[in-house]
Coordinates of C-alpha atoms in Angstrom, one line a residue:
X27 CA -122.4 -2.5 107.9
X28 CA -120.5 -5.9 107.6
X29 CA -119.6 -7.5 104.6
X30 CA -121.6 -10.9 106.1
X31 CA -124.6 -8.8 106.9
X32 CA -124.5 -7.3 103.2
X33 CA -124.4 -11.1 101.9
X34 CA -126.8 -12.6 104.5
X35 CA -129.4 -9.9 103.3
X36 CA -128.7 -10.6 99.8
X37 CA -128.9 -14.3 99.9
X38 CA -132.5 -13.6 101.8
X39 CA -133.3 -11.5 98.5
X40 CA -132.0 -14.2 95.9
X41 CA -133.9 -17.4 97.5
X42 CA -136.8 -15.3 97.8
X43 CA -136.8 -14.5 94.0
X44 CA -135.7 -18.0 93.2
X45 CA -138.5 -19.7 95.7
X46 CA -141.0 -17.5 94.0
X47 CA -140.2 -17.6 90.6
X48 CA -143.5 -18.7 89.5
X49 CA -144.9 -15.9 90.4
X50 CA -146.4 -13.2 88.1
X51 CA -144.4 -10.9 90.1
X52 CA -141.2 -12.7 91.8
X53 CA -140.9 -11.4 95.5
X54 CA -137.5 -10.8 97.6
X55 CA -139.2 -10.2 100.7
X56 CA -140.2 -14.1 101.5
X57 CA -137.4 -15.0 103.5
X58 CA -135.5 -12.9 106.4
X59 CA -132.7 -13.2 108.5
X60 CA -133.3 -14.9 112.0
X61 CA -132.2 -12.1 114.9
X62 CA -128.5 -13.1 116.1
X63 CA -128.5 -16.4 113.7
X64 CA -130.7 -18.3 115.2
X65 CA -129.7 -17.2 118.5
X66 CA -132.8 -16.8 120.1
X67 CA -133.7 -20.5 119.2
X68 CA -130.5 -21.7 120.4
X69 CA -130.7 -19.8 124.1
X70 CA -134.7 -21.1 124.4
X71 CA -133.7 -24.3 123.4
X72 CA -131.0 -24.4 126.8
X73 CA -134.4 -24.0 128.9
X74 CA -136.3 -26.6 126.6
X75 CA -138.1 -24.3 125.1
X76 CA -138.9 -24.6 120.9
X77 CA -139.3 -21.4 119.0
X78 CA -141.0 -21.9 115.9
X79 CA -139.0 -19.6 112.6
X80 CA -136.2 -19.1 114.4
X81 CA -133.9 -21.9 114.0
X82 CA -130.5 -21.1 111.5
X83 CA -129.9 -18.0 109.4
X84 CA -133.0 -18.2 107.5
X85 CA -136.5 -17.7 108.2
X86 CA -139.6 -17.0 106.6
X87 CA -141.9 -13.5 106.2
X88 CA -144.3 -14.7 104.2
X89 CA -146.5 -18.2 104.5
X90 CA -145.2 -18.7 100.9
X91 CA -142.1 -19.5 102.1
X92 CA -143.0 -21.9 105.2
X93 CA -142.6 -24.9 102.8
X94 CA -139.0 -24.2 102.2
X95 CA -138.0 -23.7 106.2
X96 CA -139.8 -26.5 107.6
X97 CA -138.1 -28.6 105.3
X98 CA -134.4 -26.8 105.6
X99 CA -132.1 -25.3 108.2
X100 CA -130.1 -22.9 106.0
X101 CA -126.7 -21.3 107.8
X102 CA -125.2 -18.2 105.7
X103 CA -121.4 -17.9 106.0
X104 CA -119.3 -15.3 104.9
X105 CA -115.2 -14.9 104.5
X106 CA -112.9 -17.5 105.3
X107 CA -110.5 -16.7 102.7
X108 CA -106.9 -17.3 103.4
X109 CA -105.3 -13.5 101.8
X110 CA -101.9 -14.8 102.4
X111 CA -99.0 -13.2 105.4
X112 CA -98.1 -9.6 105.1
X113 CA -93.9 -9.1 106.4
X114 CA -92.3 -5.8 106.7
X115 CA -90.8 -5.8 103.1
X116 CA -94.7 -5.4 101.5
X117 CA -95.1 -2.6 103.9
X118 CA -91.8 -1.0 103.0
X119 CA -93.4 -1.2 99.0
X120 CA -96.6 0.7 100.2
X121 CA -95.2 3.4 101.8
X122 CA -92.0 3.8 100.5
X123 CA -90.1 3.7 103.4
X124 CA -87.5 5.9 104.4
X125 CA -85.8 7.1 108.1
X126 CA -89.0 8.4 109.1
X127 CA -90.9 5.7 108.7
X128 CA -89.3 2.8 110.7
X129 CA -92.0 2.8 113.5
X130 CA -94.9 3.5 111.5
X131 CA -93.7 0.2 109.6
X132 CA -93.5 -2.2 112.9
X133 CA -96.5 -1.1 114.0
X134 CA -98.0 -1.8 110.9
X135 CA -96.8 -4.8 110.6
X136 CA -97.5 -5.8 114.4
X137 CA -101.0 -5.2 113.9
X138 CA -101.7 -7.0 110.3
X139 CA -99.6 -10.3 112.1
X140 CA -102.7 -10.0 115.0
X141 CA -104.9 -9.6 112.6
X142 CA -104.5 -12.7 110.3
X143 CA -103.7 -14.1 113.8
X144 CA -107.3 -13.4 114.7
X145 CA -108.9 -14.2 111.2
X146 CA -109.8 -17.8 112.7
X147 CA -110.1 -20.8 110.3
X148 CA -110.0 -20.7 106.2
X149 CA -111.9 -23.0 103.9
X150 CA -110.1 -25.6 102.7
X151 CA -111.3 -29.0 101.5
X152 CA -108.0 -30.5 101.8
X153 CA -108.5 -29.9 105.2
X154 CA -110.4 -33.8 105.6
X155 CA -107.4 -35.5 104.8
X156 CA -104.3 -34.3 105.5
X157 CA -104.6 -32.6 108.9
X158 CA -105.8 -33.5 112.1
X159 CA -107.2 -30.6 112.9
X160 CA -111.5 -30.7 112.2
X161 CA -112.2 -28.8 108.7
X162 CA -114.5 -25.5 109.2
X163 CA -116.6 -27.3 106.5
X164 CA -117.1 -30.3 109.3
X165 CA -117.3 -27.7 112.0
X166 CA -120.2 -25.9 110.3
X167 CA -122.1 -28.9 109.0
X168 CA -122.3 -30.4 112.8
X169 CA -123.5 -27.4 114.1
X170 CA -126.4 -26.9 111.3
X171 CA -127.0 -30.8 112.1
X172 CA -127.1 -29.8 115.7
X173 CA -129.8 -27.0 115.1
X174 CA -131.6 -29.1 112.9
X175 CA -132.3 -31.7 114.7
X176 CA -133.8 -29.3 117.4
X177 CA -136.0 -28.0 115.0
X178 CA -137.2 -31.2 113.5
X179 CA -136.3 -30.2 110.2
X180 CA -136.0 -33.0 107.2
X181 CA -132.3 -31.5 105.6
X182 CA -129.5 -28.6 106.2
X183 CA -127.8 -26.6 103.6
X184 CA -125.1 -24.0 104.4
X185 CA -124.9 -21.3 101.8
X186 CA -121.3 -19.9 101.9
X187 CA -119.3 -17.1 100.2
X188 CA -115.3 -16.7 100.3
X189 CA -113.9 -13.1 99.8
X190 CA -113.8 -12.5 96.1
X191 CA -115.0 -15.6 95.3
X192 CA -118.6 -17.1 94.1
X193 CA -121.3 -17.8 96.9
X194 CA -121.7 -21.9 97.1
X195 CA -123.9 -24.2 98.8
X196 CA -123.0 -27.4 100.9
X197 CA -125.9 -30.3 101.4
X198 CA -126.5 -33.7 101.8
X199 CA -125.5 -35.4 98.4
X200 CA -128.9 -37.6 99.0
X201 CA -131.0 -34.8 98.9
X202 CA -129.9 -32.7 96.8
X203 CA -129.6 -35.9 94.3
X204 CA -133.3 -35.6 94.9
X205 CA -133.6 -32.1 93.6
X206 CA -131.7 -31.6 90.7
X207 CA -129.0 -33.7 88.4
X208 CA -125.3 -33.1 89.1
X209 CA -123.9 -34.3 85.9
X210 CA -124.2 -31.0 83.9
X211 CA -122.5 -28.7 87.0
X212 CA -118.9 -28.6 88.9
X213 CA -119.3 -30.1 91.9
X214 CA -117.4 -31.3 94.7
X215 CA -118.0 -34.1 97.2
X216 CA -116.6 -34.8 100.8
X217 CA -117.5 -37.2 103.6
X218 CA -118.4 -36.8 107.2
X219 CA -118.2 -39.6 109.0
X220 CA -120.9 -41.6 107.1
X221 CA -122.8 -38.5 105.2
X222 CA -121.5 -37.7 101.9
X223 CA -122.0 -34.0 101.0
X224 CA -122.2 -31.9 97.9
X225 CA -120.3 -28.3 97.5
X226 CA -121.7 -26.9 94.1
X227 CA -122.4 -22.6 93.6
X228 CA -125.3 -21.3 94.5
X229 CA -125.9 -20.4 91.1
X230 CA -126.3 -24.0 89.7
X231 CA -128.5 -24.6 92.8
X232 CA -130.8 -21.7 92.2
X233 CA -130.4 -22.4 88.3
X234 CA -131.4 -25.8 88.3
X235 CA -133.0 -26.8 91.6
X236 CA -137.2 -26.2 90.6
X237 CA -139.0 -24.6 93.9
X238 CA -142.1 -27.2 92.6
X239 CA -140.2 -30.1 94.0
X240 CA -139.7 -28.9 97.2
X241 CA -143.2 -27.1 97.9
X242 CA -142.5 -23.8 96.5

């Protein structure tokens, strides 16, 4: 099982818990996660057709939780962590080279260079101004913008975890200025194009966002 299916399912859990807080008896089971991220929607969608709960990462099991989806397109992402290049010399430290192991090292080493090779883009904010190259933040929000659109939904909200780090969340500065007070948490803001958006953890949203004002 995948680390991003582990934290996909567990995200599902939390906002469920968080959404019905309320509750007598909080539930996990109000939310799911869509079959192939929103996959389905996406191919229907190339033939003009809608598919209702299906759109994004995130949809709901329960009618409790329709409020919440008609209203958001949540994305889940998971990894993106830059762990640094690996040379022959950290190799040599592992396995305490000697004659014997020369190949084992190259080959070693040949197939952690692919591998970070392969690892595909990092998060990093710094990304908006000093390169040319498009942020993964930028890539991510366009395409939740994209999707929710297509759905007709009113906002989008990417919920993201780095490796070893905190799970955050990424939304529209305007509406989450609508839902909860940003003075009291860290917070980061960055522009696209003419939306300014807000990177806080998901802990401070789930802490101080109240499921009342959104329908929950």
């Amino acid at each position: 099982m995948s680390k991003g299916f582990d934290f996909e399912r567990e995200t599902v859990k939390l906002m469920s818990l968080w959404w019905t807080q309320d509750l007598d008896e909080p539930r996990d089971d109000i939310f799911y996660k869509t079959s192939g991220s929103g996959a389905r929607h996406t191919s229907r969608m190339k033939k003009g057709i809608s598919t209702y709960n299906s759109a994004g990462d995130m949809g709901f099991l329960d009618p409790l939780g329709e409020p919440f989806i008609n209203k958001f397109l949540v994305e889940m992402k998971r990894g993106y962590t830059n762990t640094g290049r690996v040379n022959s010399k950290d190799i040599k430290k592992v396995i305490k080279e000697d004659s014997h192991y020369e190949p084992l090292t190259k080959n070693i080493h040949k197939y952690i260079t692919n591998k970070v090779k392969k690892s595909g883009d990092i998060i990093d904010v710094l990304d908006f101004v000093d390169t040319n190259k498009l942020p993964l933040l930028y890539k991510w929000w366009e395409k939740a913008e994209k999707e929710r659109k297509e759905a007709k939904r009113e906002a989008s909200i990417i919920i993201f975890k780095r490796d070893m780090k905190n799970a955050c969340v990424m939304m529209d500065a305007d509406v989450l200025h609508e839902l909860m007070l940003l003075h009291s948490v860290n917070n980061i803001i960055i522009q696209i194009k003419k939306t300014y958006l807000i990177i806080l953890s998901l802990h401070d949203f789930i802490e101080n966002v109240d499921p009342s004002t959104i329908g929950g």
